[in-house]
mmCIF file of C-alpha atoms in Angstrom:
data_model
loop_
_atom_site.group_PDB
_atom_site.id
_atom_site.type_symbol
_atom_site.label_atom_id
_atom_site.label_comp_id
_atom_site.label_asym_id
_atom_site.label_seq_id
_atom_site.Cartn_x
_atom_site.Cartn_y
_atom_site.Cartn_z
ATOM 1 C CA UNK A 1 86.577 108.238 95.628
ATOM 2 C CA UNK A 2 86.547 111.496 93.498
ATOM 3 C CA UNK A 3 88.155 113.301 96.583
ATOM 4 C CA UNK A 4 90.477 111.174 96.962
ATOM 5 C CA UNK A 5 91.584 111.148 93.342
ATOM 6 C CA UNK A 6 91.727 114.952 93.694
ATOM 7 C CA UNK A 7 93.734 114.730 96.755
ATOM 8 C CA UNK A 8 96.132 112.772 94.636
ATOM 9 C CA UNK A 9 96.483 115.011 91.430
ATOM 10 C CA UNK A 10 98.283 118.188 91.568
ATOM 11 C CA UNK A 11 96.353 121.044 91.493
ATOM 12 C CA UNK A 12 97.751 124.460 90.521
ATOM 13 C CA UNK A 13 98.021 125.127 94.207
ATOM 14 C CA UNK A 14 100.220 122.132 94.988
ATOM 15 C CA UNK A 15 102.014 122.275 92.069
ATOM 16 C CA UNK A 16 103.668 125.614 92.660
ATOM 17 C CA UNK A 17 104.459 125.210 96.616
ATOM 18 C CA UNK A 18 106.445 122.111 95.514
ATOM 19 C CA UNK A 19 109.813 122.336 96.535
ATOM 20 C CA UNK A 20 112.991 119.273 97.110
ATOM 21 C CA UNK A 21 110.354 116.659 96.314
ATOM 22 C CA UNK A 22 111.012 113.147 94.422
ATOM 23 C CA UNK A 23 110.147 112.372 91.516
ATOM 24 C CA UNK A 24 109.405 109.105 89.525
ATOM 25 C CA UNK A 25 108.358 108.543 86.249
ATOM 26 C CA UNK A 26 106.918 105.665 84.835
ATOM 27 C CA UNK A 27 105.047 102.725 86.650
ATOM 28 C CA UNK A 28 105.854 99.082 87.403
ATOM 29 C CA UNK A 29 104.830 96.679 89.981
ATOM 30 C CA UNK A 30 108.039 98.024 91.879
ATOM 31 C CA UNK A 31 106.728 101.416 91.812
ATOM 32 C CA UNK A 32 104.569 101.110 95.552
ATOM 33 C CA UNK A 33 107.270 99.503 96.979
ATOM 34 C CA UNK A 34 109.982 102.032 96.049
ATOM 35 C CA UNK A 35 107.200 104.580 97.647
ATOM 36 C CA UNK A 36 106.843 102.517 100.948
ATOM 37 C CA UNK A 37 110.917 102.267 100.942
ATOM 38 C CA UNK A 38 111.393 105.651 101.243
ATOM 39 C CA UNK A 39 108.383 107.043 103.074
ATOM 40 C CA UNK A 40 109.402 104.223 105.540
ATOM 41 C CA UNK A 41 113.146 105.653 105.737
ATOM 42 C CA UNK A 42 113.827 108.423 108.266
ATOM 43 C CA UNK A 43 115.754 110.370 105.645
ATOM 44 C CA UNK A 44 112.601 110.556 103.433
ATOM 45 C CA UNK A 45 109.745 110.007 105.888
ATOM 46 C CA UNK A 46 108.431 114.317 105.017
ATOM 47 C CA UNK A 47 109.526 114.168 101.397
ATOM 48 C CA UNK A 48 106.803 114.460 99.040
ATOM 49 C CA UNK A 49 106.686 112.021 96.005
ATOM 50 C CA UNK A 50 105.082 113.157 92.641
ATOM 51 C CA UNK A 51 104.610 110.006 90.435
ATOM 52 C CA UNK A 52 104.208 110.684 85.945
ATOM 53 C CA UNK A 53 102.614 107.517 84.507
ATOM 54 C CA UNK A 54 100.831 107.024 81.350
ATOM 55 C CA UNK A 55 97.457 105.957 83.014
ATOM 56 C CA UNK A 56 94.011 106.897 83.127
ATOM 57 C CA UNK A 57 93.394 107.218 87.191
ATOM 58 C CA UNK A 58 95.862 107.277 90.046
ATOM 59 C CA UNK A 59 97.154 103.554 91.193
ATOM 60 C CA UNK A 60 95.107 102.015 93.475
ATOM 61 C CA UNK A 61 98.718 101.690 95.429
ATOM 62 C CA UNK A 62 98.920 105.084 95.944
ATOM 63 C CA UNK A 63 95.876 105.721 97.597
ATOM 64 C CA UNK A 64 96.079 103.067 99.737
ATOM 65 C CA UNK A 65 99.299 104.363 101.533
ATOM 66 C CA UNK A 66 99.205 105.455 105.243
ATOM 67 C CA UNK A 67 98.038 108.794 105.931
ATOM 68 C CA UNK A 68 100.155 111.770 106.058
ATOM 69 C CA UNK A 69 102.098 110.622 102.777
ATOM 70 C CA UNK A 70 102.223 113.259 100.591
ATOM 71 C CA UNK A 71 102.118 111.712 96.962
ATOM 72 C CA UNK A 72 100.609 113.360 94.164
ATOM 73 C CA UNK A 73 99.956 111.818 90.304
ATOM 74 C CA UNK A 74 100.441 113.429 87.128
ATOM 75 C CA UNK A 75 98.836 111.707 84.268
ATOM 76 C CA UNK A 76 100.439 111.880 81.038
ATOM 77 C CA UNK A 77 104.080 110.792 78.911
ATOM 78 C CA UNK A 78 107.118 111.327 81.409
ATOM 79 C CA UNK A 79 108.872 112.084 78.660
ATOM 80 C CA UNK A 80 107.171 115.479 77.569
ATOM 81 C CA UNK A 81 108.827 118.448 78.605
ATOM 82 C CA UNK A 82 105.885 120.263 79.683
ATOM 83 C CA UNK A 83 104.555 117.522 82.091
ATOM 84 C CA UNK A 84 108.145 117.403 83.830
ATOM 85 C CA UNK A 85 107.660 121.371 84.488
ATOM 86 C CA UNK A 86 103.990 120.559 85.774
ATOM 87 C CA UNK A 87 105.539 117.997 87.898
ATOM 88 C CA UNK A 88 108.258 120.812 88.940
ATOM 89 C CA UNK A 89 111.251 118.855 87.888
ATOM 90 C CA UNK A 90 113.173 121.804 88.228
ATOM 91 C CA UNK A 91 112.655 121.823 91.632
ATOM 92 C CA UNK A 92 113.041 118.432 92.772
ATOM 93 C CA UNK A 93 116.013 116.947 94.613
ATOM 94 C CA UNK A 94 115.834 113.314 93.151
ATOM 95 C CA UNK A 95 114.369 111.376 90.155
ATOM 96 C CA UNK A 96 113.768 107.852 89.490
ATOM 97 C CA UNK A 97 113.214 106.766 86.237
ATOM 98 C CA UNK A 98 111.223 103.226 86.232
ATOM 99 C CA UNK A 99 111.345 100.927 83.087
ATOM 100 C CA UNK A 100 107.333 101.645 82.409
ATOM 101 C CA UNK A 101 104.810 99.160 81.932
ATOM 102 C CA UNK A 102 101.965 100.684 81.546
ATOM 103 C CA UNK A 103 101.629 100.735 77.759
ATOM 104 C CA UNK A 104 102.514 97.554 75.901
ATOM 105 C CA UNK A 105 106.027 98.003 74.199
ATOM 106 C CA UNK A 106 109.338 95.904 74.070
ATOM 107 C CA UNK A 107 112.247 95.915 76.603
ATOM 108 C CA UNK A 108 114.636 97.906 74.041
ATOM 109 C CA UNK A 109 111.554 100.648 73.717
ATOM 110 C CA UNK A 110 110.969 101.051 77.141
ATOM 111 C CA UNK A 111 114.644 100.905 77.834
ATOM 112 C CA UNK A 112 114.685 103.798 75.071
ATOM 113 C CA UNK A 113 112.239 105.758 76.454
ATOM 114 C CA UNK A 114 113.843 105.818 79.807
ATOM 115 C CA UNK A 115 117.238 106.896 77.921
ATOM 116 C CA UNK A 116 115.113 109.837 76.735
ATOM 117 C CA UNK A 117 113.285 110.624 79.943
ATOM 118 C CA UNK A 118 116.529 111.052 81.829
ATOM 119 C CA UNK A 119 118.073 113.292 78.704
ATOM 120 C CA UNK A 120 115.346 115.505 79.134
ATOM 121 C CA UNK A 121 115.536 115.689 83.006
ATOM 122 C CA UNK A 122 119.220 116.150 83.035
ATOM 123 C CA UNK A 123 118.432 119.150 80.523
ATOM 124 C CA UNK A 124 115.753 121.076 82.251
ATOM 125 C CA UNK A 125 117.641 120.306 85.684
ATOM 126 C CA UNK A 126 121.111 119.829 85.634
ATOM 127 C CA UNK A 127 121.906 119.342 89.169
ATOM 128 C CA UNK A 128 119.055 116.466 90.121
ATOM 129 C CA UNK A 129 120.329 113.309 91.453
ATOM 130 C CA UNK A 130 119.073 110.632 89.027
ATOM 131 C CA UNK A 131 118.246 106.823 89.477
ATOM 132 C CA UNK A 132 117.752 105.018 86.218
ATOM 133 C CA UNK A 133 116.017 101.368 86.037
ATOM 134 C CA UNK A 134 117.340 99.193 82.532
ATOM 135 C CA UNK A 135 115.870 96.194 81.515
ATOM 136 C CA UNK A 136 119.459 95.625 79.614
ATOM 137 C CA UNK A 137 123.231 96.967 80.461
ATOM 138 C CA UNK A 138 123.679 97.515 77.137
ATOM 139 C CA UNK A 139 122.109 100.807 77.574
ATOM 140 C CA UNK A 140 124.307 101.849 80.408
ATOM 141 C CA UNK A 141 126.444 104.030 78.391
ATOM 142 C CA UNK A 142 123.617 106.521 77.220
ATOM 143 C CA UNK A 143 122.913 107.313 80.727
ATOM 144 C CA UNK A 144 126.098 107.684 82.101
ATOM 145 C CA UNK A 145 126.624 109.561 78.687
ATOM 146 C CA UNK A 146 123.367 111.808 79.940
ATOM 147 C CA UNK A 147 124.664 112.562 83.549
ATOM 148 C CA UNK A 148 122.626 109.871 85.294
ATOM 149 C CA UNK A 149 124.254 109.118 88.905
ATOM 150 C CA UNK A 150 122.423 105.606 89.392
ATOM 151 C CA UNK A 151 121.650 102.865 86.903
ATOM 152 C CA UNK A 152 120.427 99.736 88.448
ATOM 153 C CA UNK A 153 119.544 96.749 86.239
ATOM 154 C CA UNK A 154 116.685 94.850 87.660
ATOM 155 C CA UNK A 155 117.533 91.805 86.777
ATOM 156 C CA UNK A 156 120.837 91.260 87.052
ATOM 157 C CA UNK A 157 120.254 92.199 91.124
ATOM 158 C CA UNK A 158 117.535 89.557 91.368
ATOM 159 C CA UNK A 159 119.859 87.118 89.422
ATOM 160 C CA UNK A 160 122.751 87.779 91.762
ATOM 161 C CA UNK A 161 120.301 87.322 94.998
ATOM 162 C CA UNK A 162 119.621 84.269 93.559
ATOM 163 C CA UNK A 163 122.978 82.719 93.002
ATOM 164 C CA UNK A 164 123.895 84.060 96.441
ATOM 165 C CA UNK A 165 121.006 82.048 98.152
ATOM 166 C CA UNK A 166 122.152 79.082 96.000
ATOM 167 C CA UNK A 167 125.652 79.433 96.829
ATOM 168 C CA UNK A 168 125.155 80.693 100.937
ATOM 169 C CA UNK A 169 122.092 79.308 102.647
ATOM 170 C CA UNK A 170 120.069 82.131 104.612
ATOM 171 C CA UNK A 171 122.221 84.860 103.145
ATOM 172 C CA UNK A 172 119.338 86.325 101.655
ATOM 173 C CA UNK A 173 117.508 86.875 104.880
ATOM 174 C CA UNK A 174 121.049 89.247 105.691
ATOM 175 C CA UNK A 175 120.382 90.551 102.116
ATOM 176 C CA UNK A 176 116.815 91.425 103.004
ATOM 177 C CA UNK A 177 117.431 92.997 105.987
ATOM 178 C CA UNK A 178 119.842 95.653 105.324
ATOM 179 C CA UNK A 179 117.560 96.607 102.426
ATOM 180 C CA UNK A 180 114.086 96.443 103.527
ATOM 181 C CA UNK A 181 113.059 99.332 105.478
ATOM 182 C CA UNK A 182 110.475 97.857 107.877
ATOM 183 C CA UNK A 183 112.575 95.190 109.465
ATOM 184 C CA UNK A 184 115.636 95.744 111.582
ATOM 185 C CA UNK A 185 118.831 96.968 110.217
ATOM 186 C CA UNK A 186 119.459 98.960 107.568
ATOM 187 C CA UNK A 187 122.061 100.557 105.498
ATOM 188 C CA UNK A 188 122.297 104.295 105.187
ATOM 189 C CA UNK A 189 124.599 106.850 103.900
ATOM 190 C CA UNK A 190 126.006 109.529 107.831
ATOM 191 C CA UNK A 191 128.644 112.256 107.203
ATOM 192 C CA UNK A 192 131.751 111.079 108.463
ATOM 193 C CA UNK A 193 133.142 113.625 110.935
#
């Protein structure tokens, strides 16, 4: 267990070899499945993922994914400049920002904290594509105000799947295909020539 929780944190060897790696910071239930999504996808099947959170050991999650997945932990707030540089933001290609659960705080807090997280990202590395998660739209503008590419509302996608299945029977079974990763089609961004 102990190796494997080493294997997992970042060591100073690790840490300065990483190069066009994703980052998220924060943890929800959604976290392992936005790490099987894209370790599942061709297009980020050799990425490696470095996951901030706010808790004592690794997720379970995480070491329970298939081997050859490179995903390392960083334990601390994702909103502290110096654990973004330990996590190499700097160097990183892409950053998702999760609404965190891991401490006990309101919507609107960890909706704020998120807002701040992706202010401090956009800061230390100006060019990083950025995904955002808000628990409310109302927040919207302080991201897009921050430089944040992405901002997907949780809910409002689950409520729409919903009134979709309501509306279209078996819709959601075209819904779920073109988005999950593991079952036959699904959408991806070519070059057009």
């Amino acid at each position: 267990v102990n190796r494997l929780k080493r294997r997992m944190e970042i060591d100073d060897m690790d840490r300065f070899q990483l190069n066009n790696h994703l980052l998220i910071c924060g943890w929800n239930r959604l976290v392992p499945l936005i790490i099987r999504e894209i370790t599942s996808s061709p297009s980020g099947e050799d990425s490696a993922i470095v996951v901030i959170a706010d808790l004592e050991e690794p997720p379970a999650e995480i070491a329970s994914l298939k081997a050859g997945v490179s995903v390392y932990f960083v334990r601390g707030d994702y909103t502290k400049p110096e654990l973004l540089e330990n996590a190499r933001v700097k160097h990183a290609r892409l950053a998702i920002i999760v609404a965190d659960t891991t401490q006990q705080r309101g919507d609107q807090d960890r909706d704020a904290r998120t807002v701040l997280a992706a202010l401090m990202i956009e800061r230390m590395c100006p060019g990083i594509y950025t995904v955002a998660e808000l628990l409310n739209r109302d927040n919207e503008p302080h991201l897009r105000a921050a430089g944040i590419e992405e901002v997907i509302v949780t809910s409002e996608v689950g409520g729409h799947h919903l009134a979709m299945a309501a509306l279209h029977s078996g819709i959601t079974e075209v819904f779920s295909e073109l988005l999950d990763n593991k079952v036959g089609k699904n959408l991806s961004k070519v070059p057009v020539e």
